[in-house]
Amino acid sequence: MNMPFQTFDEQSDASQCAARLMALRIELGTRSLDGFLVPRSDEHQGEYVPKRAERLAFLTGFTGSAGLAVVLMEKAAVFVDGRYTLQLRNQTDTSLFETLDITNDGAANWIEANLPRGAKLGYDPWLHTQGAVERLRISVERAGGQLIATSNPLDAVWPDQPEPPHARAIPHPIELAGETSGAKRARLAEDLKKRSADAAILTMPDSICWLLNIRGADVPHTPFVLAFAILNADASVDLFMDAKKSSPELLAHLGNEVRSRAPAEFEPALDALKGKTALADPAWAAAAIFQRLEQAGAKIIRAPDPCQLPKACKNEAELAGTRRAHIRDGQALTRFLAWFAREAPKGALTEIDTVEKLEAFRAATGALKDVSFDSISGAGPHGAIVHYRVTRKTNRRIEPGQLFLIDSGAQFVDGTTDVTRTVAVGEPTAEMRDRFTRVLRGHIQLALARFPEGTTGAQLDAFARRPLWDAGLDYGHGTGHGVGSYLSVHEGPQSISSRGVGQALKPGMICSNEPGYYKTGEYGIRIENLVVVRGGAEIAGGEKAMLGFETITMAPIDLALVEASMLTREERDWLNVYHVQVRAAVAPALSGDDAAWLIQATRGI
């Protein structure tokens, strides 16, 4: 089910990338353009994109899930965030592209410093959000240039560009969705009326899948249907989706209030909103949509996608499903951890061996639809690369004395999982135990947090960092992201991060709790469970109703790495109670050596 361990960096050598870059520059010359922006995105701005949209990988060799290339006639640069800086340098020919950190260096700053005065910098308006284009235009104009919308010139020089995906869309059962599409549409339509809006433009596949209770297989690891939709104030929907994805079963499920239309009708439908009011999200909707609405004479309400917040607040049916999924996943992961404990000390396992074995355990459940992302299997120094992805080229043997980090997840029809465990191979050093215990303490402090309604994840982020900060340490990624219900493993609008997302945490939201520590060149540590925001966390004598977290991931935490003397009584109690819960949840699926290992792995300390 997983993708093979082969990526653009193994399919393309430097000469191919050089030829592609030259071909792009020639094509730009024919269009009287002096440069072009190549984002890692598709028309829906998703994290996972179909092969046809892997333009950044085709041009540069970089295969990460986020990035931007700026190509000028004499120079070019690729920008990624801190997750991918090492991967970018490994996969990209640095004689062709500067490799830069988008947070510290900034594409806008590079454009202002390098774009010649009077230059015309092209962009595909379907691959950039309206908000991104507005920010880019400021930088281009500061440099004395022009930002020009154009059809994609890279497509013109990609002779074997894959076709768009046509996977079948299927109904998502009501017993798992917990609410009919009609009820969801009616609820959101009432909100549109309150805003005096005639329609909302939906561009995000997870929004459309959630709203219509459908799922698909158009992109890797995520059950998305790639489509556009217009939600009307009368609660009807116009769905713009390739007919190859449809079926009589799907049409019966959608009903008469959902009109299935060809993708080619989407832009004329935007034109038909002339004189009407349409809601569109500048943070996620393509700039081409805003341009078309403006040209048509529609009034635009710039507002968040109306599906995102209600989708994030899972109902009880969705939560019951995800709890079942996490128990099933915990059973598979625990079998893997028991196997790893027996095999790793022999010194023969590789990173790829572990990925394949863990997926086999998940597949053995009989319920696995796909992994929820490419597993991060990092031995020793590879564990310090936050979003490391093993390939045949980088595959490393797991050796005694190392830490091993495995970050993985599954897509089951009743829930999406994401879990990270770090385990010692042989005897860990005192430093490893200290760092692991600090990460564990931060994880527990966040799991125990109680907070009033209106609290954001940014306000809680420091709970997980405090034990590391006490030792002058930190980690460079967010502490938590939202997770979908058999949808994306990364969803908003909530997060737990110092970046300051303004969305308050609300009951029913699923988030990850994943503090870490990374010592470059030596090892990485991350402990990740998923948690659900729940109400009813009353405090005796308190005056306000409080929220808290319910941990739903069920898998042992490596006690060989825990320095018990560093834990407070409350932290030790949490760990012991958690392991009792894990044992109760996963033991029924285990026998023999696995069952014996579980008893030892979840012993009280």
Coordinates of C-alpha atoms in Angstrom, one line a residue:
M1 CA 0.0 0.0 0.0
N2 CA 2.9 2.4 0.7
M3 CA 4.8 4.1 -2.0
P4 CA 8.0 2.4 -3.1
F5 CA 11.2 3.6 -1.7
Q6 CA 12.1 5.6 -4.8
T7 CA 11.8 9.3 -5.4
F8 CA 12.8 12.0 -7.8
D9 CA 16.3 12.1 -6.3
E10 CA 16.8 8.6 -7.5
Q11 CA 15.0 8.9 -10.8
S12 CA 16.7 12.1 -12.0
D13 CA 20.4 13.0 -12.1
A14 CA 21.8 16.5 -12.1
S15 CA 22.1 16.6 -15.9
Q16 CA 18.3 16.0 -16.2
C17 CA 17.5 18.8 -13.8
A18 CA 19.9 21.1 -15.6
A19 CA 18.2 20.3 -18.9
R20 CA 14.7 20.9 -17.4
L21 CA 15.8 24.2 -16.0
M22 CA 17.2 25.3 -19.3
A23 CA 14.0 24.2 -21.1
L24 CA 12.0 26.2 -18.6
R25 CA 14.1 29.3 -19.2
I26 CA 13.7 29.0 -23.0
E27 CA 10.0 28.7 -22.6
L28 CA 9.9 31.8 -20.4
G29 CA 11.8 33.7 -23.1
T30 CA 9.1 32.8 -25.7
R31 CA 6.5 34.3 -23.3
S32 CA 8.6 37.5 -22.7
L33 CA 8.9 36.5 -19.0
D34 CA 12.1 37.0 -16.9
G35 CA 11.3 34.5 -14.3
F36 CA 8.7 32.1 -12.8
L37 CA 7.5 30.8 -9.4
V38 CA 7.3 27.1 -8.9
P39 CA 5.4 26.2 -5.7
R40 CA 4.9 22.7 -4.4
S41 CA 1.1 22.8 -4.7
D42 CA -1.8 22.0 -6.8
E43 CA -5.1 23.8 -7.5
H44 CA -6.4 22.9 -4.1
Q45 CA -3.3 24.0 -2.1
G46 CA -3.1 20.6 -0.3
E47 CA -0.2 19.0 1.5
Y48 CA -0.5 15.9 -0.7
V49 CA -0.8 16.4 -4.5
P50 CA -1.3 14.1 -7.4
K51 CA 1.8 13.1 -9.5
R52 CA 0.8 15.6 -12.2
A53 CA 1.3 18.4 -9.7
E54 CA 4.8 17.4 -8.5
R55 CA 6.3 20.2 -10.6
L56 CA 8.8 21.3 -7.9
A57 CA 10.2 17.7 -7.7
F58 CA 10.3 17.4 -11.5
L59 CA 12.3 20.7 -11.8
T60 CA 14.6 20.4 -8.7
G61 CA 14.6 16.9 -7.4
F62 CA 13.3 18.0 -4.0
T63 CA 10.4 15.8 -2.9
G64 CA 9.3 17.4 0.4
S65 CA 5.7 18.4 1.0
A66 CA 6.3 22.2 1.1
G67 CA 8.6 24.4 -0.9
L68 CA 8.9 27.2 -3.5
A69 CA 11.4 27.7 -6.3
V70 CA 12.1 31.1 -7.8
V71 CA 13.6 30.8 -11.3
L72 CA 15.2 33.8 -13.0
M73 CA 17.2 33.8 -16.2
E74 CA 20.6 33.8 -14.5
K75 CA 19.9 32.3 -11.1
A76 CA 17.4 30.3 -9.1
A77 CA 16.6 29.4 -5.5
V78 CA 14.6 26.9 -3.6
F79 CA 13.0 27.8 -0.3
V80 CA 11.8 25.3 2.4
D81 CA 11.0 25.4 6.1
G82 CA 13.2 24.0 8.8
R83 CA 11.8 20.5 8.4
Y84 CA 13.4 20.1 5.0
T85 CA 16.6 22.0 5.0
L86 CA 18.8 18.9 5.1
Q87 CA 16.6 17.0 2.6
L88 CA 16.8 19.9 0.2
R89 CA 20.6 20.0 0.2
N90 CA 20.7 16.2 -0.3
Q91 CA 18.2 16.2 -3.2
T92 CA 19.0 19.4 -5.1
D93 CA 21.9 20.3 -7.3
T94 CA 23.3 23.3 -5.5
S95 CA 25.2 24.4 -8.6
L96 CA 21.8 25.1 -10.2
F97 CA 19.8 26.3 -7.2
E98 CA 20.5 28.2 -4.0
T99 CA 19.0 26.3 -1.1
L100 CA 17.5 28.6 1.5
D101 CA 15.3 28.5 4.6
I102 CA 12.0 30.2 3.9
T103 CA 11.6 31.3 7.5
N104 CA 15.0 32.8 8.0
D105 CA 15.9 33.9 4.5
G106 CA 12.4 34.5 3.0
A107 CA 11.5 34.2 -0.7
A108 CA 10.2 37.8 -0.6
N109 CA 13.6 39.1 0.5
W110 CA 15.4 37.1 -2.2
I111 CA 13.1 38.4 -4.9
E112 CA 13.6 42.0 -3.8
A113 CA 17.4 41.5 -3.8
N114 CA 17.7 39.5 -7.1
L115 CA 14.8 40.4 -9.5
P116 CA 16.1 42.9 -12.1
R117 CA 14.3 46.2 -12.4
G118 CA 11.6 46.1 -15.0
A119 CA 11.5 42.3 -15.0
K120 CA 8.3 40.3 -15.4
L121 CA 8.0 37.5 -12.9
G122 CA 5.3 34.9 -13.9
Y123 CA 3.1 32.8 -11.7
D124 CA 0.3 30.2 -12.3
P125 CA -2.7 31.8 -10.5
W126 CA -4.2 28.3 -9.8
L127 CA -1.1 27.3 -7.8
H128 CA -0.9 30.2 -5.4
T129 CA -3.5 31.4 -2.9
Q130 CA -4.9 34.9 -3.1
G131 CA -3.1 35.9 0.1
A132 CA 0.2 34.6 -1.1
V133 CA -0.1 36.5 -4.4
E134 CA -0.8 39.7 -2.6
R135 CA 2.3 39.3 -0.5
L136 CA 4.4 38.4 -3.5
R137 CA 3.2 41.4 -5.5
I138 CA 4.5 43.7 -2.8
S139 CA 8.0 42.2 -3.0
V140 CA 8.0 42.2 -6.8
E141 CA 6.9 45.8 -7.0
R142 CA 9.5 46.8 -4.4
A143 CA 12.1 45.3 -6.7
G144 CA 10.7 47.4 -9.6
G145 CA 9.2 44.4 -11.4
Q146 CA 5.8 43.1 -12.4
L147 CA 4.0 40.0 -11.2
I148 CA 2.3 38.4 -14.3
A149 CA -0.4 35.7 -14.2
T150 CA 0.2 33.0 -16.9
S151 CA -0.6 29.5 -17.8
N152 CA 2.1 27.2 -16.4
P153 CA 5.2 27.2 -18.6
L154 CA 6.7 24.2 -16.8
D155 CA 3.8 22.0 -18.1
A156 CA 4.9 23.0 -21.6
V157 CA 8.4 21.4 -21.1
W158 CA 7.2 18.3 -19.1
P159 CA 6.5 15.9 -22.1
D160 CA 5.5 12.9 -20.0
Q161 CA 3.5 14.8 -17.3
P162 CA 1.1 12.4 -15.7
E163 CA -2.6 12.6 -16.3
P164 CA -5.0 13.9 -13.6
P165 CA -6.2 11.3 -11.2
H166 CA -9.6 9.7 -11.8
A167 CA -10.1 7.5 -8.7
R168 CA -13.7 6.7 -7.8
A169 CA -15.5 8.8 -5.2
I170 CA -17.4 6.7 -2.6
P171 CA -20.0 7.5 0.0
H172 CA -18.8 7.7 3.6
P173 CA -21.2 5.7 5.9
I174 CA -23.5 7.7 8.1
E175 CA -22.6 5.6 11.1
L176 CA -19.1 6.9 10.8
A177 CA -19.9 10.4 9.7
G178 CA -22.4 10.9 12.4
E179 CA -24.4 13.6 10.5
T180 CA -26.0 13.6 7.1
S181 CA -24.7 15.8 4.4
G182 CA -28.1 17.5 4.2
A183 CA -27.9 18.5 7.9
K184 CA -24.4 19.8 7.4
R185 CA -25.4 21.8 4.4
A186 CA -28.4 23.3 6.1
R187 CA -26.3 24.3 9.1
L188 CA -23.7 26.1 6.9
A189 CA -26.3 27.6 4.6
E190 CA -27.9 29.3 7.6
D191 CA -24.5 30.9 8.4
L192 CA -24.2 32.1 4.8
K193 CA -27.6 33.8 5.1
K194 CA -26.5 35.5 8.3
R195 CA -23.6 36.9 6.4
S196 CA -25.9 38.0 3.5
A197 CA -23.9 35.7 1.2
D198 CA -25.4 33.9 -1.7
A199 CA -22.7 31.2 -1.9
A200 CA -19.4 29.9 -0.6
I201 CA -16.6 28.8 -2.9
L202 CA -15.1 25.5 -1.6
T203 CA -11.7 24.6 -2.9
M204 CA -10.2 22.4 -0.2
P205 CA -10.8 18.6 -0.8
D206 CA -11.2 17.8 2.9
S207 CA -14.0 20.4 3.2
I208 CA -15.8 19.0 0.2
C209 CA -15.4 15.4 1.4
W210 CA -16.6 16.3 4.9
L211 CA -19.6 18.3 3.7
L212 CA -20.8 15.7 1.2
N213 CA -19.8 12.6 3.2
I214 CA -17.7 11.2 0.5
R215 CA -14.1 9.9 0.2
G216 CA -11.7 9.2 -2.6
A217 CA -8.2 8.2 -3.6
D218 CA -6.9 11.0 -5.8
V219 CA -3.7 11.7 -3.8
P220 CA -1.3 9.6 -1.8
H221 CA -2.2 8.5 1.8
T222 CA -5.2 10.8 2.1
P223 CA -8.8 9.7 1.0
F224 CA -9.5 12.9 -0.9
V225 CA -11.7 13.6 -3.9
L226 CA -10.1 16.4 -5.9
A227 CA -13.0 18.7 -6.9
F228 CA -14.3 22.2 -6.5
A229 CA -17.8 23.0 -5.1
I230 CA -20.1 26.0 -4.6
L231 CA -22.3 25.8 -1.5
N232 CA -25.4 27.9 -2.1
A233 CA -27.5 29.7 0.5
D234 CA -30.4 27.4 -0.2
A235 CA -28.2 24.5 1.1
S236 CA -27.7 23.0 -2.4
V237 CA -24.3 22.3 -3.8
D238 CA -22.8 22.5 -7.2
L239 CA -20.0 19.8 -7.4
F240 CA -17.4 20.2 -10.1
M241 CA -15.9 16.8 -10.5
D242 CA -14.7 14.6 -13.4
A243 CA -17.5 12.2 -14.3
K244 CA -15.0 9.3 -14.3
K245 CA -15.0 9.6 -10.5
S246 CA -18.8 9.2 -10.2
S247 CA -21.1 6.2 -10.1
P248 CA -24.8 5.5 -9.7
E249 CA -24.2 4.7 -6.1
L250 CA -22.5 8.0 -5.5
L251 CA -25.2 10.0 -7.3
A252 CA -27.9 8.3 -5.2
H253 CA -25.9 9.2 -2.1
L254 CA -25.5 12.8 -3.1
G255 CA -29.2 13.3 -3.9
N256 CA -31.0 15.9 -5.9
E257 CA -29.7 18.9 -3.9
V258 CA -26.1 18.2 -5.1
R259 CA -25.7 18.9 -8.8
S260 CA -22.8 17.0 -10.4
R261 CA -21.2 19.2 -13.0
A262 CA -18.1 18.9 -15.2
P263 CA -14.9 20.7 -14.1
A264 CA -15.0 22.9 -17.2
E265 CA -18.2 24.4 -15.9
F266 CA -16.5 25.8 -12.7
E267 CA -15.2 29.0 -14.1
P268 CA -18.5 29.9 -15.9
A269 CA -20.3 29.2 -12.6
L270 CA -18.0 31.8 -11.0
D271 CA -19.0 34.2 -13.8
A272 CA -22.7 33.5 -13.0
L273 CA -22.2 35.0 -9.6
K274 CA -22.2 38.5 -11.1
G275 CA -24.0 40.9 -8.9
K276 CA -24.1 38.3 -6.0
T277 CA -22.1 37.9 -2.9
A278 CA -19.7 35.0 -2.6
L279 CA -17.5 33.9 0.4
A280 CA -14.0 32.8 -0.4
D281 CA -11.0 32.0 1.8
P282 CA -7.9 34.0 0.7
A283 CA -5.6 31.8 2.8
W284 CA -6.6 28.7 0.8
A285 CA -8.4 29.5 -2.4
A286 CA -6.4 30.0 -5.6
A287 CA -5.8 33.5 -6.8
A288 CA -7.4 32.5 -10.1
I289 CA -10.8 32.2 -8.3
F290 CA -10.6 35.7 -6.8
Q291 CA -9.6 37.1 -10.2
R292 CA -12.5 35.4 -11.9
L293 CA -15.0 36.6 -9.3
E294 CA -13.7 40.1 -9.5
Q295 CA -13.9 40.1 -13.3
A296 CA -17.4 38.8 -13.1
G297 CA -18.5 41.7 -10.8
A298 CA -19.3 39.5 -7.8
K299 CA -18.9 40.9 -4.3
I300 CA -16.4 38.9 -2.3
I301 CA -16.5 38.2 1.4
R302 CA -13.0 37.3 2.4
A303 CA -13.5 34.7 5.2
P304 CA -12.3 31.3 6.4
D305 CA -13.6 28.3 4.6
P306 CA -16.9 27.6 6.4
C307 CA -16.4 23.9 6.6
Q308 CA -13.0 23.9 8.4
L309 CA -14.1 24.7 12.0
P310 CA -17.2 22.4 12.1
K311 CA -15.2 19.6 10.5
A312 CA -12.5 20.0 13.1
C313 CA -15.0 19.6 16.0
K314 CA -15.7 15.8 15.7
N315 CA -19.1 14.5 16.7
E316 CA -19.5 11.5 19.0
A317 CA -19.8 9.0 16.1
E318 CA -16.5 10.2 14.7
L319 CA -14.8 10.1 18.1
A320 CA -16.1 6.6 18.7
G321 CA -14.7 5.5 15.3
T322 CA -11.3 7.1 15.9
R323 CA -11.0 5.5 19.3
R324 CA -11.6 2.1 17.7
A325 CA -9.1 2.9 15.0
H326 CA -6.5 3.9 17.6
I327 CA -6.9 0.7 19.6
R328 CA -6.5 -1.3 16.4
D329 CA -3.5 0.7 15.4
G330 CA -2.0 0.4 18.9
Q331 CA -2.3 -3.3 18.7
A332 CA -0.4 -3.4 15.4
L333 CA 2.2 -0.9 16.7
T334 CA 2.7 -2.9 19.9
R335 CA 3.3 -6.1 17.9
F336 CA 5.9 -4.1 16.0
L337 CA 7.6 -2.8 19.1
A338 CA 7.8 -6.3 20.6
W339 CA 9.3 -7.6 17.3
F340 CA 11.7 -4.7 17.2
A341 CA 12.8 -5.4 20.8
R342 CA 13.7 -8.9 19.8
E343 CA 15.3 -8.2 16.5
A344 CA 17.1 -4.9 16.7
P345 CA 19.8 -5.9 19.2
K346 CA 21.1 -8.4 16.6
G347 CA 22.2 -5.5 14.4
A348 CA 20.8 -6.7 11.1
L349 CA 17.7 -4.5 10.8
T350 CA 17.6 -1.5 8.5
E351 CA 15.3 1.6 8.4
I352 CA 13.4 0.2 5.4
D353 CA 13.0 -3.2 7.2
T354 CA 11.1 -1.5 10.0
V355 CA 8.9 0.5 7.7
E356 CA 7.9 -2.6 5.8
K357 CA 7.4 -4.6 9.0
L358 CA 5.2 -2.0 10.7
E359 CA 3.0 -1.7 7.6
A360 CA 2.7 -5.5 7.5
F361 CA 1.4 -5.5 11.1
R362 CA -1.1 -2.8 10.2
A363 CA -2.2 -4.6 7.1
A364 CA -2.7 -7.7 9.2
T365 CA -5.6 -6.0 10.9
G366 CA -7.6 -6.4 7.7
A367 CA -8.8 -2.8 8.0
L368 CA -5.8 -0.8 6.7
K369 CA -6.7 1.5 3.7
D370 CA -3.3 3.2 3.5
V371 CA -0.6 4.7 5.6
S372 CA -1.5 8.3 6.6
F373 CA 2.0 9.5 5.5
D374 CA 5.3 8.2 4.5
S375 CA 6.8 6.7 7.7
I376 CA 9.7 8.5 9.3
S377 CA 12.1 5.7 10.3
G378 CA 15.3 7.3 11.6
A379 CA 18.2 5.4 13.2
G380 CA 20.9 7.3 15.1
P381 CA 21.7 10.6 13.3
H382 CA 18.7 10.2 10.9
G383 CA 16.4 10.5 13.8
A384 CA 17.6 14.1 14.2
I385 CA 16.2 15.0 10.8
V386 CA 12.7 15.9 11.7
H387 CA 11.0 14.9 8.5
Y388 CA 13.5 12.3 7.3
R389 CA 12.2 9.9 4.7
V390 CA 14.2 6.8 4.1
T391 CA 15.1 5.8 0.5
R392 CA 17.1 2.9 -1.0
K393 CA 19.9 5.4 -1.3
T394 CA 19.9 6.6 2.4
N395 CA 18.8 3.4 4.1
R396 CA 20.8 2.9 7.3
R397 CA 21.4 -0.1 9.5
I398 CA 20.1 0.1 13.1
E399 CA 22.9 -0.5 15.5
P400 CA 23.2 -1.2 19.2
G401 CA 23.8 2.0 21.2
Q402 CA 21.6 4.1 18.9
L403 CA 18.2 5.6 19.4
F404 CA 15.6 4.7 16.8
L405 CA 12.6 7.0 16.0
I406 CA 9.6 5.8 14.2
D407 CA 6.8 8.3 13.2
S408 CA 4.0 6.6 11.4
G409 CA 0.2 6.5 10.9
A410 CA -2.6 4.7 9.3
Q411 CA -5.8 5.4 7.4
F412 CA -8.7 3.3 8.6
V413 CA -12.3 4.0 7.4
D414 CA -13.2 4.8 11.0
G415 CA -10.2 7.0 11.8
T416 CA -6.8 8.4 11.0
T417 CA -3.8 7.8 13.3
D418 CA -0.4 9.4 13.8
V419 CA 2.0 8.2 16.4
T420 CA 5.7 8.5 17.2
R421 CA 7.8 6.3 19.5
T422 CA 11.5 6.6 20.2
V423 CA 13.2 3.4 21.5
A424 CA 16.7 2.6 22.7
V425 CA 18.7 -0.2 21.0
G426 CA 20.8 -1.6 23.7
E427 CA 21.9 0.5 26.6
P428 CA 21.2 4.3 26.3
T429 CA 23.6 6.9 27.6
A430 CA 22.8 9.1 30.6
E431 CA 22.3 12.1 28.2
M432 CA 19.8 10.1 26.1
R433 CA 17.8 9.2 29.2
D434 CA 17.9 12.8 30.4
R435 CA 16.7 14.3 27.1
F436 CA 14.1 11.6 26.6
T437 CA 12.7 12.2 30.1
R438 CA 12.5 15.9 29.5
V439 CA 10.6 15.3 26.3
L440 CA 8.3 12.9 28.2
R441 CA 7.7 15.3 31.0
G442 CA 6.7 18.0 28.5
H443 CA 4.4 15.5 26.8
I444 CA 2.7 14.6 30.1
Q445 CA 2.4 18.3 31.2
L446 CA 0.5 19.0 28.0
A447 CA -1.6 15.9 28.4
L448 CA -2.6 17.0 31.9
A449 CA -3.3 20.6 31.0
R450 CA -6.7 22.0 31.9
F451 CA -7.7 25.3 30.4
P452 CA -10.7 27.6 29.9
E453 CA -12.7 27.9 26.7
G454 CA -11.1 30.4 24.4
T455 CA -7.6 29.1 25.0
T456 CA -5.5 28.7 21.9
G457 CA -2.8 26.1 21.2
A458 CA -0.3 28.9 21.2
Q459 CA -1.0 29.5 24.9
L460 CA -0.4 25.8 25.7
D461 CA 2.7 25.3 23.6
A462 CA 5.1 26.2 26.4
F463 CA 3.7 23.5 28.7
A464 CA 5.5 20.9 26.5
R465 CA 8.7 22.9 26.2
R466 CA 9.2 23.9 29.8
P467 CA 11.3 20.8 30.9
L468 CA 13.6 21.3 27.9
W469 CA 13.8 25.0 28.5
D470 CA 14.9 24.4 32.0
A471 CA 18.0 22.7 30.5
G472 CA 18.6 25.4 27.8
L473 CA 17.1 23.1 25.1
D474 CA 14.2 23.3 22.6
Y475 CA 12.9 21.9 19.4
G476 CA 12.2 23.6 16.1
H477 CA 8.7 22.4 15.2
G478 CA 5.2 22.9 16.5
T479 CA 4.0 20.8 19.4
G480 CA 0.7 19.7 17.8
H481 CA -1.4 19.7 14.6
G482 CA -5.1 18.9 13.9
V483 CA -6.0 15.4 12.6
G484 CA -9.0 14.5 10.5
S485 CA -11.6 11.7 10.7
Y486 CA -10.5 9.4 7.8
L487 CA -9.3 12.5 6.1
S488 CA -6.0 14.4 6.3
V489 CA -3.5 13.5 9.0
H490 CA -2.7 17.3 9.1
E491 CA -5.7 19.5 9.3
G492 CA -6.7 22.9 10.7
P493 CA -7.7 25.4 11.8
Q494 CA -6.3 24.4 15.2
S495 CA -2.7 23.8 16.2
I496 CA -0.5 23.8 19.3
S497 CA 2.4 25.9 18.3
S498 CA 4.3 29.1 19.2
R499 CA 3.5 30.4 15.7
G500 CA 0.4 32.0 17.2
V501 CA -2.6 30.5 15.3
G502 CA -5.6 32.4 16.7
Q503 CA -8.1 29.5 16.6
A504 CA -9.3 28.5 20.1
L505 CA -9.3 24.8 21.0
K506 CA -12.8 23.4 21.1
P507 CA -14.4 20.2 22.3
G508 CA -14.1 17.4 19.7
M509 CA -10.9 18.6 18.1
I510 CA -8.2 16.0 17.6
C511 CA -4.6 17.2 18.0
S512 CA -1.2 15.7 18.2
N513 CA 0.9 16.0 21.3
E514 CA 4.5 15.6 20.0
P515 CA 7.4 17.4 21.7
G516 CA 10.9 16.4 20.8
Y517 CA 14.6 16.9 21.0
Y518 CA 17.1 16.6 18.2
K519 CA 20.9 16.4 18.5
T520 CA 22.2 17.0 14.9
G521 CA 24.4 14.1 13.7
E522 CA 23.6 11.9 16.7
Y523 CA 20.0 11.2 17.6
G524 CA 16.4 12.4 17.7
I525 CA 13.7 12.0 20.2
R526 CA 9.9 12.5 19.7
I527 CA 7.0 11.2 21.7
E528 CA 3.6 11.6 19.9
N529 CA 0.1 10.7 21.0
L530 CA -3.1 12.0 19.6
V531 CA -5.5 13.7 22.0
V532 CA -9.1 14.9 21.9
V533 CA -10.2 18.2 23.4
R534 CA -12.9 17.3 25.9
G535 CA -15.1 19.3 28.3
G536 CA -15.9 18.5 31.9
A537 CA -12.4 19.0 33.3
E538 CA -13.8 20.6 36.5
I539 CA -11.5 21.7 39.3
A540 CA -12.8 21.6 42.8
G541 CA -13.5 25.1 44.0
G542 CA -13.0 26.5 40.5
E543 CA -15.3 29.1 39.0
K544 CA -15.1 28.3 35.3
A545 CA -15.8 25.3 33.2
M546 CA -12.5 23.9 32.0
L547 CA -11.4 21.9 29.0
G548 CA -8.8 19.1 28.9
F549 CA -7.3 16.4 26.8
E550 CA -8.2 12.7 26.4
T551 CA -5.3 10.7 25.1
I552 CA -6.5 8.2 22.5
T553 CA -3.2 6.7 21.1
M554 CA -2.5 3.3 22.7
A555 CA 1.1 2.2 22.6
P556 CA 3.9 1.7 25.2
I557 CA 6.5 4.4 25.8
D558 CA 10.0 3.0 26.2
L559 CA 10.7 2.7 29.9
A560 CA 14.4 2.0 29.3
L561 CA 14.7 5.7 28.4
V562 CA 12.9 7.1 31.4
E563 CA 14.8 8.5 34.3
A564 CA 12.2 7.9 37.0
S565 CA 13.9 10.2 39.5
M566 CA 13.3 13.2 37.2
L567 CA 9.5 12.7 37.2
T568 CA 7.2 14.4 39.6
R569 CA 4.6 12.2 41.5
E570 CA 1.9 13.5 39.1
E571 CA 3.9 12.7 36.0
R572 CA 4.8 9.2 37.3
D573 CA 1.1 8.5 38.1
W574 CA 0.1 9.7 34.5
L575 CA 2.7 7.3 32.9
N576 CA 1.6 4.4 35.1
V577 CA -2.1 4.9 34.5
Y578 CA -1.5 5.4 30.7
H579 CA 0.4 2.1 30.6
V580 CA -2.5 0.3 32.4
Q581 CA -4.8 1.7 29.7
V582 CA -2.5 0.6 26.9
R583 CA -2.3 -2.9 28.3
A584 CA -6.0 -3.2 28.6
A585 CA -6.6 -1.9 25.1
V586 CA -4.0 -3.9 23.2
A587 CA -3.5 -7.1 25.2
P588 CA -6.5 -8.9 23.7
A589 CA -4.8 -9.0 20.3
L590 CA -1.5 -10.3 21.6
S591 CA -0.2 -13.7 22.5
G592 CA 3.0 -15.6 23.3
D593 CA 6.2 -13.5 23.3
D594 CA 4.3 -10.4 22.3
A595 CA 2.0 -10.6 25.3
A596 CA 4.9 -11.3 27.7
W597 CA 6.8 -8.3 26.2
L598 CA 3.7 -6.0 26.7
I599 CA 3.5 -6.9 30.4
Q600 CA 7.1 -5.9 30.9
A601 CA 6.9 -2.8 28.7
T602 CA 3.9 -1.4 30.7
R603 CA 5.0 -2.3 34.2
G604 CA 4.6 0.4 36.9
I605 CA 7.6 2.5 37.8

